[in-house]
C-alpha positions as MATLAB code, in Angstrom:
seq = 'MYSLCEHIKNQNIISFHYKNAIRVVEPHLLGYDSSNDLTLSAWQLSGGSSQGFRDFHVSKISGVTTTGKNFASARQGYNPHDSTISRVLCRL';
ca = [
      78.995   98.639  106.974;
      80.499  101.859  105.655;
      83.158  101.703  103.004;
      86.371  103.659  103.490;
      85.160  106.148  100.864;
      81.968  106.735  102.862;
      84.041  107.345  105.990;
      86.137  109.890  104.064;
      83.052  111.601  102.623;
      81.337  111.752  106.032;
      84.560  112.717  107.830;
      84.166  109.862  110.331;
      86.946  109.175  112.803;
      87.550  105.445  112.480;
      89.528  102.758  114.238;
      91.019   99.543  112.887;
      93.623   96.894  113.595;
      96.918   97.386  111.708;
     100.331   95.853  112.428;
      99.509   94.603  115.931;
      97.931   97.877  117.094;
      94.533   99.541  117.138;
      94.836  102.734  115.112;
      92.450  105.685  115.411;
      92.529  107.909  112.331;
      90.902  110.682  110.330;
      90.766  109.221  106.791;
      91.603  111.697  104.013;
      92.369  109.805  100.783;
      92.006  106.306   99.325;
      93.789  105.140   96.196;
      96.451  102.953   94.644;
     100.129  103.606   95.230;
     102.935  103.087   92.694;
     103.072   99.363   93.610;
      99.323   99.105   92.911;
      98.532   98.536   96.605;
      95.225   99.996   97.755;
      96.310  102.601  100.320;
      94.524  104.761  102.866;
      96.147  108.095  103.674;
      94.971  109.271  107.082;
      95.872  111.493  110.024;
      96.733  109.090  112.832;
      95.399  110.201  116.205;
      96.558  107.228  118.258;
      97.822  103.679  118.130;
     101.140  104.118  116.403;
     104.380  105.942  116.899;
     102.912  109.446  116.892;
     100.260  111.711  115.427;
     100.563  112.664  111.789;
      99.808  111.551  108.269;
     100.346  107.840  107.659;
      99.720  105.527  104.734;
      98.038  102.200  105.489;
      97.874   99.289  103.021;
      94.204   98.306  103.035;
      95.062   94.608  102.672;
      96.587   94.785  106.186;
      93.629   96.628  107.781;
      90.975   94.684  109.669;
      88.031   95.462  111.913;
      87.189   98.960  110.658;
      84.686  100.664  112.955;
      83.535  104.216  113.437;
      84.205  105.908  116.763;
      80.938  107.827  116.499;
      82.905  111.068  116.167;
      83.674  113.244  113.163;
      86.457  115.623  112.228;
      85.733  119.133  110.973;
      88.158  119.536  108.083;
      91.333  118.330  106.433;
      94.447  118.474  108.566;
      97.119  121.048  107.818;
      99.583  119.576  105.352;
      96.992  117.418  103.565;
      97.776  117.137   99.876;
      94.766  115.897   97.870;
      97.131  115.373   94.915;
      99.674  113.283   96.840;
     102.212  111.984   94.318;
     102.578  108.678   96.206;
      99.015  107.801   95.129;
      98.901  107.103   91.409;
      95.134  106.499   91.125;
      92.725  108.142   93.573;
      89.389  106.471   94.380;
      88.094  109.096   96.810;
      89.389  112.020   98.854;
      88.299  114.933  100.983;
];
């Protein structure tokens, strides 16, 4: 099974269960937020309120799978030095 960092490195589009919905995302950054929660920053394609960057607490993510598709590059507006992430583990 791929780790979230491998999915980021390989630019895999992934899906997972989060807050009673299946989310489909392009993962961009994984790290710890100011509350020391492991957090995935990703561009949400479907499954939530709308498309856009979202932060997901990894402790609430289950059933991560790859869709078999990849994304070409970081989405416009991606900030690899996001100030909400205090310690980065991996990023695009």
